[in-house]
Amino acid sequence: MTMTTGGIAGDMAETPAGAVWTKTCQALKRELGEATFGSWLGQAALRERGGEVCLVAATGVARDWIRRHAWRRIGELWAQNDPMGRPLDLKSRMEFDQAGPAAPMVAVVAPAAAAAVRDADTDVIEIEVDISQPKAARQQGLQDRFSFETFVAGPANEFAFAVARRVASWADGHFNPVLFHGPYGFGKTHLLNAMAWEAMRTAPGKRVVYLTAERFTSTFVKAVQDRQTAAFKEELRNADLLLIDDVQFVAGKTSTQEELFHTLMALIEDGRRVVMTADRSPAELSEMEPRLRSHLQAGLVCGIEPADRTLRLGILERKLATLAGQGRFIPSAKSEVLQFLADRFTDSVRELEGALNTLVARVGGEIAKLSLDEAQAILRPHLSCTEKRVTVDQIQKAVAEHYGLKQADMISERRARAVARPRQAAMWIAKQITTRSLPDIGRRFGGRDHTTVLHAVRRIEALKADDPVLARDLDQLLRKLRS
């Protein structure tokens, strides 16, 4: 169904469709909630081709969910925000790509400020298995920018990174299959791309096949319809390294799971390598066929955890350097701005990079001069529709529980370090994630003066840069309070 909206017709260039979609998303995020929005619309993209404006869902499953549960509301919001009355269509990414050459991305929906993020997992165009052009097809879905050199490793992902490098080097003694799991935006697709490039560079004669679970499904179904299942099986089972992204999407599809299981078994028995990714561990893939889930568990399961503060800062620095190279400006930003981003966007690398993209899009090469207040002002419209309201009372309870104290200790006169440091941490958190002024925060901490709160905030800022334990505590508390 094509959705037509009312309004005044005009030249599309005058009012970018991406701006209309961003406003629509802000309302959708509030109405659907963060989890639902992120699961079904967080990976969607708005694309334009030949006068057509289309919302491209990451998968057919996501497209169907959007059509059933959100399409009518999307149409209402689109009509409210688009004065030019442009029609909006809905397709899966595969449908859109098959209809013609892929168009430039107008806007990517991300869970927070990342309205212009290009580094999302779903930015990858998957391979179409085509036995007439096997080498070209196997490389079609890979992106140059996703390499080991551009992957920022840290404690949260260093084991997965080491495993990926080992598999890509064709080293002996590998585990089979390997499954990387973690939420969207944690670098799983980046690792698969990097493995493919490195594996082909190291052993050009080897057959490396990369595809998403959705493309595996659609290609298998088409092969059955065209009576080409033998060719389909031969193409995949002759791979020396098979890489499948987002394997959770085969769950519930009986025939596809059966084929994937037999493909997996054939490759493993023949000593070939299989690597997959999923958004959760095999044990949590409850809709997946037990035999397939069991074989995924029998290999090497690598969880990718949320990036810690040091890793987030490293990612920002690498991303800033990349953007600076593209825009020909000095890759520099004030430390307090980068620290704010690292402390505010703790759950998703995609959101983190998206926030930096937003700042660079607004100020360009002037980002080196951007103050913290200016950065917060630019991001405030995005943050206001995603930030969960957290009270000072909730912060005090969470901090007291984390450090084994009573909430009364947060407002007491006790000055012992075991109490004073958590109290300062609670004040710092209150300054970061509430809209309370310093005097207001002080009043809620036993009637303290605003200068006491300011001292606490500055003290924690100074300490967390050199104290990894404190930095980890703050990360955990922020994530808990925002969840």
CSV table of C-alpha atoms in Angstrom, one decimal:
chain,number,residue,atom,x,y,z
A,1,MET,CA,0.0,0.0,0.0
A,2,THR,CA,1.3,3.4,-0.9
A,3,MET,CA,0.4,6.0,1.7
A,4,THR,CA,-0.6,9.4,0.4
A,5,THR,CA,-0.5,12.5,2.6
A,6,GLY,CA,-2.2,15.8,2.2
A,7,GLY,CA,-0.6,19.2,1.9
A,8,ILE,CA,0.9,21.7,-0.4
A,9,ALA,CA,2.9,20.3,-3.3
A,10,GLY,CA,6.4,21.7,-3.9
A,11,ASP,CA,10.0,20.9,-4.8
A,12,MET,CA,11.3,18.1,-2.6
A,13,ALA,CA,14.7,19.8,-2.3
A,14,GLU,CA,13.0,22.7,-0.5
A,15,THR,CA,11.9,20.5,2.5
A,16,PRO,CA,14.2,17.5,2.9
A,17,ALA,CA,12.2,14.3,3.4
A,18,GLY,CA,14.8,13.4,6.1
A,19,ALA,CA,13.7,16.4,8.2
A,20,VAL,CA,10.1,15.3,7.9
A,21,TRP,CA,11.0,11.8,9.0
A,22,THR,CA,13.1,12.9,11.9
A,23,LYS,CA,10.1,14.8,13.3
A,24,THR,CA,7.9,11.8,12.7
A,25,CYS,CA,10.3,9.6,14.6
A,26,GLN,CA,10.5,11.9,17.6
A,27,ALA,CA,6.7,11.4,18.1
A,28,LEU,CA,6.9,7.6,17.4
A,29,LYS,CA,9.7,7.1,19.9
A,30,ARG,CA,7.6,8.7,22.6
A,31,GLU,CA,4.4,6.8,21.7
A,32,LEU,CA,5.9,3.3,21.1
A,33,GLY,CA,8.6,3.4,23.7
A,34,GLU,CA,12.3,3.0,23.3
A,35,ALA,CA,12.4,-0.8,23.2
A,36,THR,CA,9.7,-1.3,20.6
A,37,PHE,CA,10.9,1.6,18.5
A,38,GLY,CA,14.4,0.3,18.5
A,39,SER,CA,13.4,-3.3,17.6
A,40,TRP,CA,11.2,-2.5,14.7
A,41,LEU,CA,11.9,1.1,13.5
A,42,GLY,CA,15.4,1.6,14.8
A,43,GLN,CA,16.9,-0.1,11.8
A,44,ALA,CA,14.7,1.5,9.1
A,45,ALA,CA,15.9,4.0,6.6
A,46,LEU,CA,14.1,6.7,4.5
A,47,ARG,CA,15.2,6.5,0.9
A,48,GLU,CA,14.4,8.6,-2.2
A,49,ARG,CA,14.5,7.4,-5.8
A,50,GLY,CA,13.0,9.0,-8.9
A,51,GLY,CA,10.5,11.1,-6.9
A,52,GLU,CA,9.6,8.1,-4.7
A,53,VAL,CA,10.0,8.5,-0.9
A,54,CYS,CA,10.1,5.1,0.7
A,55,LEU,CA,10.5,3.9,4.3
A,56,VAL,CA,12.8,0.9,3.9
A,57,ALA,CA,12.5,-1.7,6.7
A,58,ALA,CA,15.6,-3.7,7.6
A,59,THR,CA,13.7,-7.0,7.0
A,60,GLY,CA,10.5,-8.4,5.6
A,61,VAL,CA,9.5,-9.3,9.2
A,62,ALA,CA,10.1,-5.7,10.3
A,63,ARG,CA,8.1,-4.4,7.3
A,64,ASP,CA,5.1,-6.6,8.2
A,65,TRP,CA,5.2,-5.5,11.9
A,66,ILE,CA,5.3,-1.8,10.9
A,67,ARG,CA,2.4,-2.3,8.5
A,68,ARG,CA,0.3,-4.0,11.1
A,69,HIS,CA,1.1,-2.0,14.2
A,70,ALA,CA,2.4,1.5,13.2
A,71,TRP,CA,1.7,2.3,9.5
A,72,ARG,CA,-1.5,4.2,10.1
A,73,ARG,CA,0.1,6.3,12.8
A,74,ILE,CA,3.2,6.9,10.7
A,75,GLY,CA,0.9,8.2,7.9
A,76,GLU,CA,-0.8,10.6,10.3
A,77,LEU,CA,2.5,12.0,11.6
A,78,TRP,CA,4.0,12.2,8.1
A,79,ALA,CA,1.0,14.2,6.9
A,80,GLN,CA,1.3,16.6,9.9
A,81,ASN,CA,5.0,17.2,9.3
A,82,ASP,CA,5.2,17.3,5.5
A,83,PRO,CA,3.7,20.5,4.0
A,84,MET,CA,4.3,19.2,0.5
A,85,GLY,CA,2.0,16.2,0.7
A,86,ARG,CA,4.5,13.6,-0.6
A,87,PRO,CA,3.4,10.0,-0.7
A,88,LEU,CA,5.3,7.6,1.5
A,89,ASP,CA,5.7,3.9,0.6
A,90,LEU,CA,6.8,1.0,2.8
A,91,LYS,CA,9.1,-1.8,1.6
A,92,SER,CA,11.7,-4.2,3.0
A,93,ARG,CA,15.3,-3.5,2.0
A,94,MET,CA,15.3,-6.5,-0.3
A,95,GLU,CA,12.2,-5.3,-2.1
A,96,PHE,CA,13.6,-1.8,-2.5
A,97,ASP,CA,17.0,-3.0,-3.8
A,98,GLN,CA,15.5,-5.4,-6.3
A,99,ALA,CA,13.3,-2.6,-7.7
A,100,GLY,CA,16.3,-0.6,-8.9
A,101,PRO,CA,19.7,0.7,-8.0
A,102,ALA,CA,20.1,1.6,-4.4
A,103,ALA,CA,19.5,5.3,-3.7
A,104,PRO,CA,21.5,7.5,-1.3
A,105,MET,CA,20.2,7.3,2.2
A,106,VAL,CA,18.2,10.3,3.2
A,107,ALA,CA,17.9,9.6,6.9
A,108,VAL,CA,18.5,6.7,9.2
A,109,VAL,CA,16.3,6.2,12.2
A,110,ALA,CA,18.4,5.6,15.3
A,111,PRO,CA,17.2,5.2,18.9
A,112,ALA,CA,18.5,8.7,20.0
A,113,ALA,CA,20.3,11.6,18.3
A,114,ALA,CA,21.6,9.6,15.4
A,115,ALA,CA,19.3,10.9,12.8
A,116,ALA,CA,22.2,10.9,10.3
A,117,VAL,CA,24.1,7.8,11.3
A,118,ARG,CA,25.6,6.0,8.4
A,119,ASP,CA,27.4,3.3,10.5
A,120,ALA,CA,24.4,1.2,11.4
A,121,ASP,CA,24.5,-2.5,11.0
A,122,THR,CA,21.7,-2.2,8.4
A,123,ASP,CA,23.7,0.0,6.2
A,124,VAL,CA,25.2,-3.1,4.7
A,125,ILE,CA,23.7,-4.4,1.4
A,126,GLU,CA,23.8,-8.2,1.8
A,127,ILE,CA,25.0,-10.6,-0.9
A,128,GLU,CA,22.6,-12.2,-3.4
A,129,VAL,CA,23.8,-15.7,-4.0
A,130,ASP,CA,24.2,-15.9,-7.7
A,131,ILE,CA,26.0,-19.0,-9.0
A,132,SER,CA,26.7,-17.3,-12.3
A,133,GLN,CA,29.0,-14.7,-10.7
A,134,PRO,CA,30.1,-16.3,-7.4
A,135,LYS,CA,33.2,-14.2,-6.7
A,136,ALA,CA,31.5,-10.8,-7.4
A,137,ALA,CA,28.4,-11.9,-5.5
A,138,ARG,CA,30.3,-12.9,-2.5
A,139,GLN,CA,32.0,-9.5,-2.3
A,140,GLN,CA,28.9,-7.4,-3.2
A,141,GLY,CA,27.7,-6.9,0.4
A,142,LEU,CA,31.0,-5.9,2.0
A,143,GLN,CA,32.0,-2.4,2.9
A,144,ASP,CA,35.6,-1.2,2.8
A,145,ARG,CA,35.2,0.9,5.9
A,146,PHE,CA,34.4,-2.1,8.0
A,147,SER,CA,37.9,-3.6,8.5
A,148,PHE,CA,40.0,-4.7,11.5
A,149,GLU,CA,42.0,-1.5,11.2
A,150,THR,CA,38.8,0.6,11.8
A,151,PHE,CA,37.5,-1.5,14.6
A,152,VAL,CA,38.2,0.0,18.0
A,153,ALA,CA,38.9,-2.8,20.5
A,154,GLY,CA,38.5,-2.6,24.2
A,155,PRO,CA,37.6,-4.8,27.3
A,156,ALA,CA,34.0,-5.1,26.1
A,157,ASN,CA,34.9,-6.7,22.8
A,158,GLU,CA,38.6,-7.7,22.8
A,159,PHE,CA,37.9,-11.4,23.1
A,160,ALA,CA,35.5,-11.3,20.2
A,161,PHE,CA,38.0,-9.2,18.2
A,162,ALA,CA,40.8,-11.7,18.9
A,163,VAL,CA,38.6,-14.7,17.9
A,164,ALA,CA,37.6,-12.9,14.7
A,165,ARG,CA,41.2,-12.2,13.7
A,166,ARG,CA,42.2,-15.8,14.4
A,167,VAL,CA,39.4,-17.2,12.2
A,168,ALA,CA,40.2,-14.7,9.5
A,169,SER,CA,43.8,-15.7,9.5
A,170,TRP,CA,42.8,-19.3,8.7
A,171,ALA,CA,44.6,-20.4,11.9
A,172,ASP,CA,44.4,-24.1,12.9
A,173,GLY,CA,42.6,-25.1,16.1
A,174,HIS,CA,39.6,-22.9,15.5
A,175,PHE,CA,36.2,-23.5,17.1
A,176,ASN,CA,33.3,-24.2,14.8
A,177,PRO,CA,30.8,-22.6,14.6
A,178,VAL,CA,31.6,-19.2,16.1
A,179,LEU,CA,28.7,-17.1,17.2
A,180,PHE,CA,29.0,-13.4,18.1
A,181,HIS,CA,26.0,-12.0,20.0
A,182,GLY,CA,25.0,-8.6,21.4
A,183,PRO,CA,22.5,-5.9,20.9
A,184,TYR,CA,22.3,-3.9,17.6
A,185,GLY,CA,25.0,-1.3,17.2
A,186,PHE,CA,27.8,-3.2,19.1
A,187,GLY,CA,29.9,-4.0,16.0
A,188,LYS,CA,28.9,-7.5,15.0
A,189,THR,CA,28.4,-6.6,11.3
A,190,HIS,CA,31.7,-4.7,11.4
A,191,LEU,CA,33.5,-7.8,12.6
A,192,LEU,CA,31.9,-10.0,10.0
A,193,ASN,CA,32.9,-7.6,7.2
A,194,ALA,CA,36.4,-7.3,8.6
A,195,MET,CA,36.7,-11.1,8.8
A,196,ALA,CA,35.6,-11.4,5.2
A,197,TRP,CA,38.1,-8.9,3.9
A,198,GLU,CA,41.0,-10.3,5.9
A,199,ALA,CA,40.2,-13.9,5.0
A,200,MET,CA,40.1,-13.1,1.3
A,201,ARG,CA,43.3,-11.1,1.5
A,202,THR,CA,45.1,-13.8,3.4
A,203,ALA,CA,43.9,-16.7,1.2
A,204,PRO,CA,42.7,-15.3,-2.2
A,205,GLY,CA,41.9,-18.8,-3.4
A,206,LYS,CA,39.5,-19.6,-0.6
A,207,ARG,CA,35.7,-19.2,-1.1
A,208,VAL,CA,34.2,-16.6,1.4
A,209,VAL,CA,30.5,-16.1,1.4
A,210,TYR,CA,28.8,-13.4,3.5
A,211,LEU,CA,25.0,-12.9,3.7
A,212,THR,CA,22.3,-12.0,6.2
A,213,ALA,CA,19.8,-14.5,7.6
A,214,GLU,CA,17.0,-12.7,5.7
A,215,ARG,CA,18.9,-13.0,2.4
A,216,PHE,CA,19.6,-16.7,3.2
A,217,THR,CA,15.9,-17.2,3.7
A,218,SER,CA,14.7,-15.3,0.6
A,219,THR,CA,17.3,-16.9,-1.6
A,220,PHE,CA,16.4,-20.4,-0.3
A,221,VAL,CA,12.7,-19.8,-0.9
A,222,LYS,CA,13.4,-18.6,-4.4
A,223,ALA,CA,15.6,-21.6,-5.1
A,224,VAL,CA,12.8,-23.9,-4.0
A,225,GLN,CA,10.3,-22.1,-6.3
A,226,ASP,CA,12.7,-22.2,-9.2
A,227,ARG,CA,13.7,-25.7,-8.5
A,228,GLN,CA,17.3,-24.6,-8.1
A,229,THR,CA,17.9,-26.0,-4.5
A,230,ALA,CA,20.8,-28.1,-5.7
A,231,ALA,CA,22.6,-25.0,-7.0
A,232,PHE,CA,21.8,-23.1,-3.9
A,233,LYS,CA,23.2,-25.9,-1.6
A,234,GLU,CA,26.3,-26.2,-3.8
A,235,GLU,CA,27.1,-22.5,-3.6
A,236,LEU,CA,26.9,-22.4,0.2
A,237,ARG,CA,28.4,-25.8,1.0
A,238,ASN,CA,31.4,-25.2,-1.1
A,239,ALA,CA,32.3,-22.1,0.9
A,240,ASP,CA,35.5,-22.3,2.9
A,241,LEU,CA,34.2,-19.6,5.2
A,242,LEU,CA,30.5,-18.9,5.6
A,243,LEU,CA,29.4,-15.7,7.4
A,244,ILE,CA,25.8,-15.2,8.3
A,245,ASP,CA,24.5,-12.0,10.0
A,246,ASP,CA,21.5,-11.8,12.3
A,247,VAL,CA,20.8,-15.5,12.4
A,248,GLN,CA,17.9,-14.9,14.9
A,249,PHE,CA,15.7,-14.0,11.9
A,250,VAL,CA,15.5,-17.6,10.8
A,251,ALA,CA,13.7,-18.5,14.1
A,252,GLY,CA,10.2,-19.7,13.5
A,253,LYS,CA,10.8,-20.5,9.8
A,254,THR,CA,10.8,-24.3,9.8
A,255,SER,CA,12.1,-25.1,6.3
A,256,THR,CA,14.7,-22.3,6.4
A,257,GLN,CA,16.0,-23.6,9.8
A,258,GLU,CA,16.1,-27.1,8.4
A,259,GLU,CA,18.2,-26.0,5.5
A,260,LEU,CA,20.5,-23.9,7.6
A,261,PHE,CA,21.0,-26.8,10.0
A,262,HIS,CA,22.0,-29.1,7.2
A,263,THR,CA,24.3,-26.5,5.7
A,264,LEU,CA,25.9,-25.9,9.0
A,265,MET,CA,26.4,-29.7,9.6
A,266,ALA,CA,27.8,-30.2,6.0
A,267,LEU,CA,30.3,-27.4,6.4
A,268,ILE,CA,31.5,-28.4,9.9
A,269,GLU,CA,31.8,-32.1,8.9
A,270,ASP,CA,33.9,-31.0,5.9
A,271,GLY,CA,36.2,-28.9,8.1
A,272,ARG,CA,35.0,-25.6,6.7
A,273,ARG,CA,34.4,-22.6,8.9
A,274,VAL,CA,31.1,-21.0,9.9
A,275,VAL,CA,30.6,-17.7,11.8
A,276,MET,CA,27.3,-16.2,12.7
A,277,THR,CA,25.9,-13.2,14.6
A,278,ALA,CA,22.7,-12.9,16.7
A,279,ASP,CA,21.2,-10.2,18.9
A,280,ARG,CA,21.2,-12.5,21.9
A,281,SER,CA,22.8,-15.7,23.1
A,282,PRO,CA,21.7,-19.1,21.6
A,283,ALA,CA,20.1,-20.0,24.9
A,284,GLU,CA,17.7,-17.0,24.5
A,285,LEU,CA,16.7,-17.9,20.9
A,286,SER,CA,13.7,-19.8,22.2
A,287,GLU,CA,11.9,-19.9,18.8
A,288,MET,CA,14.8,-21.5,17.1
A,289,GLU,CA,14.7,-25.2,16.3
A,290,PRO,CA,16.4,-27.1,19.2
A,291,ARG,CA,18.9,-29.0,17.0
A,292,LEU,CA,20.1,-25.8,15.4
A,293,ARG,CA,20.2,-23.9,18.7
A,294,SER,CA,22.2,-26.8,20.2
A,295,HIS,CA,24.8,-26.8,17.5
A,296,LEU,CA,25.2,-23.0,17.9
A,297,GLN,CA,25.8,-23.5,21.6
A,298,ALA,CA,28.3,-26.3,20.9
A,299,GLY,CA,30.7,-23.9,19.1
A,300,LEU,CA,32.4,-20.8,20.5
A,301,VAL,CA,29.9,-18.3,21.8
A,302,CYS,CA,31.3,-14.7,22.1
A,303,GLY,CA,29.2,-12.1,23.8
A,304,ILE,CA,30.0,-8.5,23.0
A,305,GLU,CA,29.2,-6.3,26.0
A,306,PRO,CA,28.4,-2.6,26.2
A,307,ALA,CA,31.5,-0.5,25.6
A,308,ASP,CA,33.1,1.0,28.7
A,309,ARG,CA,33.9,4.7,29.0
A,310,THR,CA,37.5,4.3,27.8
A,311,LEU,CA,36.3,2.4,24.7
A,312,ARG,CA,33.6,4.9,24.0
A,313,LEU,CA,36.1,7.7,24.1
A,314,GLY,CA,38.3,5.7,21.7
A,315,ILE,CA,35.4,5.2,19.3
A,316,LEU,CA,34.6,8.9,19.3
A,317,GLU,CA,38.2,9.8,18.6
A,318,ARG,CA,38.4,7.3,15.7
A,319,LYS,CA,35.0,8.5,14.3
A,320,LEU,CA,36.1,12.1,14.6
A,321,ALA,CA,39.3,11.4,12.7
A,322,THR,CA,37.2,9.7,9.9
A,323,LEU,CA,34.8,12.6,9.7
A,324,ALA,CA,37.7,15.1,9.7
A,325,GLY,CA,39.3,13.2,6.8
A,326,GLN,CA,36.1,13.4,4.8
A,327,GLY,CA,35.5,17.1,5.6
A,328,ARG,CA,39.2,18.2,5.5
A,329,PHE,CA,39.3,19.7,9.0
A,330,ILE,CA,41.4,19.1,12.0
A,331,PRO,CA,40.2,16.1,14.0
A,332,SER,CA,39.9,17.8,17.3
A,333,ALA,CA,37.1,18.5,19.9
A,334,LYS,CA,37.1,19.7,23.4
A,335,SER,CA,37.6,17.0,26.0
A,336,GLU,CA,34.5,18.0,27.9
A,337,VAL,CA,32.4,17.6,24.8
A,338,LEU,CA,33.7,14.1,24.1
A,339,GLN,CA,33.4,13.1,27.7
A,340,PHE,CA,29.8,14.3,27.7
A,341,LEU,CA,29.0,12.2,24.7
A,342,ALA,CA,30.8,9.2,26.3
A,343,ASP,CA,28.9,9.6,29.5
A,344,ARG,CA,25.5,10.3,27.9
A,345,PHE,CA,25.4,7.5,25.3
A,346,THR,CA,26.3,4.4,27.2
A,347,ASP,CA,24.2,1.7,25.7
A,348,SER,CA,24.8,1.8,21.9
A,349,VAL,CA,27.8,2.6,19.8
A,350,ARG,CA,25.4,3.6,17.1
A,351,GLU,CA,23.8,6.3,19.2
A,352,LEU,CA,27.2,7.5,20.3
A,353,GLU,CA,28.5,7.9,16.8
A,354,GLY,CA,25.2,9.4,15.7
A,355,ALA,CA,25.5,12.1,18.3
A,356,LEU,CA,28.9,13.0,17.0
A,357,ASN,CA,27.6,12.9,13.5
A,358,THR,CA,24.9,15.4,14.5
A,359,LEU,CA,27.4,17.8,16.0
A,360,VAL,CA,29.7,17.7,13.0
A,361,ALA,CA,26.7,18.1,10.6
A,362,ARG,CA,25.8,21.3,12.4
A,363,VAL,CA,29.2,22.9,12.9
A,364,GLY,CA,31.5,21.1,10.5
A,365,GLY,CA,35.2,22.0,11.0
A,366,GLU,CA,34.2,24.4,13.9
A,367,ILE,CA,33.7,21.4,16.2
A,368,ALA,CA,37.1,22.0,17.7
A,369,LYS,CA,35.7,25.3,19.1
A,370,LEU,CA,32.3,23.9,20.2
A,371,SER,CA,31.7,24.3,23.9
A,372,LEU,CA,29.9,21.8,26.1
A,373,ASP,CA,26.9,24.1,26.5
A,374,GLU,CA,26.7,24.5,22.7
A,375,ALA,CA,26.9,20.8,22.2
A,376,GLN,CA,24.2,20.1,24.8
A,377,ALA,CA,22.0,22.8,23.1
A,378,ILE,CA,22.4,21.1,19.7
A,379,LEU,CA,21.5,17.7,21.0
A,380,ARG,CA,18.8,18.7,23.5
A,381,PRO,CA,15.9,18.3,21.0
A,382,HIS,CA,17.0,14.8,20.4
A,383,LEU,CA,17.7,14.0,24.0
A,384,SER,CA,14.4,15.4,25.3
A,385,CYS,CA,12.3,12.8,23.4
A,386,THR,CA,14.5,9.8,24.5
A,387,GLU,CA,15.6,10.6,28.0
A,388,LYS,CA,13.8,8.7,30.7
A,389,ARG,CA,12.8,11.0,33.6
A,390,VAL,CA,14.9,10.1,36.6
A,391,THR,CA,14.5,11.7,40.0
A,392,VAL,CA,17.1,12.6,42.5
A,393,ASP,CA,15.4,10.2,44.9
A,394,GLN,CA,15.9,7.3,42.4
A,395,ILE,CA,19.5,8.2,42.0
A,396,GLN,CA,20.1,8.2,45.7
A,397,LYS,CA,18.5,4.8,46.1
A,398,ALA,CA,20.5,3.3,43.3
A,399,VAL,CA,23.8,4.7,44.5
A,400,ALA,CA,23.2,3.7,48.1
A,401,GLU,CA,22.3,0.1,47.0
A,402,HIS,CA,25.3,-0.1,44.7
A,403,TYR,CA,27.7,0.8,47.5
A,404,GLY,CA,25.9,-1.1,50.3
A,405,LEU,CA,24.7,2.1,52.1
A,406,LYS,CA,21.4,3.4,53.3
A,407,GLN,CA,19.7,6.1,51.4
A,408,ALA,CA,19.8,8.2,54.5
A,409,ASP,CA,23.6,8.3,54.2
A,410,MET,CA,23.2,10.3,51.0
A,411,ILE,CA,21.7,13.2,52.9
A,412,SER,CA,23.5,12.8,56.2
A,413,GLU,CA,26.5,14.8,57.5
A,414,ARG,CA,28.8,11.8,57.6
A,415,ARG,CA,32.1,12.7,56.0
A,416,ALA,CA,33.8,9.3,56.0
A,417,ARG,CA,35.2,8.6,52.5
A,418,ALA,CA,33.1,5.4,52.2
A,419,VAL,CA,30.0,7.7,52.4
A,420,ALA,CA,31.3,10.9,50.9
A,421,ARG,CA,32.6,9.5,47.6
A,422,PRO,CA,29.3,7.7,46.8
A,423,ARG,CA,27.4,10.9,47.8
A,424,GLN,CA,29.6,12.9,45.4
A,425,ALA,CA,29.0,10.3,42.7
A,426,ALA,CA,25.2,10.6,43.2
A,427,MET,CA,25.5,14.4,42.9
A,428,TRP,CA,27.5,14.0,39.7
A,429,ILE,CA,24.9,11.6,38.2
A,430,ALA,CA,22.1,14.0,39.2
A,431,LYS,CA,23.8,16.8,37.3
A,432,GLN,CA,24.3,14.5,34.2
A,433,ILE,CA,20.8,13.0,33.8
A,434,THR,CA,18.3,15.4,35.5
A,435,THR,CA,17.3,19.0,34.7
A,436,ARG,CA,17.8,20.1,38.3
A,437,SER,CA,19.9,23.1,39.0
A,438,LEU,CA,22.9,22.9,41.4
A,439,PRO,CA,21.1,24.6,44.2
A,440,ASP,CA,18.1,22.3,43.7
A,441,ILE,CA,20.4,19.2,43.8
A,442,GLY,CA,22.0,20.5,46.9
A,443,ARG,CA,18.7,20.9,48.7
A,444,ARG,CA,17.8,17.3,47.9
A,445,PHE,CA,21.2,16.2,49.4
A,446,GLY,CA,20.4,17.4,52.9
A,447,GLY,CA,20.3,21.1,52.2
A,448,ARG,CA,23.8,21.4,50.9
A,449,ASP,CA,25.0,24.6,49.2
A,450,HIS,CA,25.3,24.7,45.4
A,451,THR,CA,29.1,25.1,45.8
A,452,THR,CA,29.3,21.7,47.5
A,453,VAL,CA,27.5,20.1,44.6
A,454,LEU,CA,29.8,21.9,42.1
A,455,HIS,CA,32.8,20.7,44.0
A,456,ALA,CA,31.4,17.1,44.0
A,457,VAL,CA,30.8,17.2,40.2
A,458,ARG,CA,34.3,18.5,39.5
A,459,ARG,CA,35.9,16.0,41.9
A,460,ILE,CA,34.1,13.1,40.2
A,461,GLU,CA,35.0,14.4,36.8
A,462,ALA,CA,38.7,14.5,37.8
A,463,LEU,CA,38.7,11.1,39.5
A,464,LYS,CA,36.9,9.0,36.9
A,465,ALA,CA,39.5,9.8,34.3
A,466,ASP,CA,42.2,8.0,36.3
A,467,ASP,CA,40.1,5.6,38.4
A,468,PRO,CA,38.7,2.7,36.3
A,469,VAL,CA,36.8,1.2,39.2
A,470,LEU,CA,34.9,4.5,39.7
A,471,ALA,CA,34.4,4.9,36.0
A,472,ARG,CA,32.9,1.4,35.8
A,473,ASP,CA,30.6,2.1,38.8
A,474,LEU,CA,29.3,5.2,37.1
A,475,ASP,CA,28.7,3.4,33.9
A,476,GLN,CA,26.7,0.6,35.6
A,477,LEU,CA,24.7,3.1,37.6
A,478,LEU,CA,23.9,5.3,34.5
A,479,ARG,CA,22.9,2.2,32.5
A,480,LYS,CA,20.7,1.0,35.4
A,481,LEU,CA,19.0,4.3,35.9
A,482,ARG,CA,18.3,4.8,32.2
A,483,SER,CA,17.0,1.3,31.6
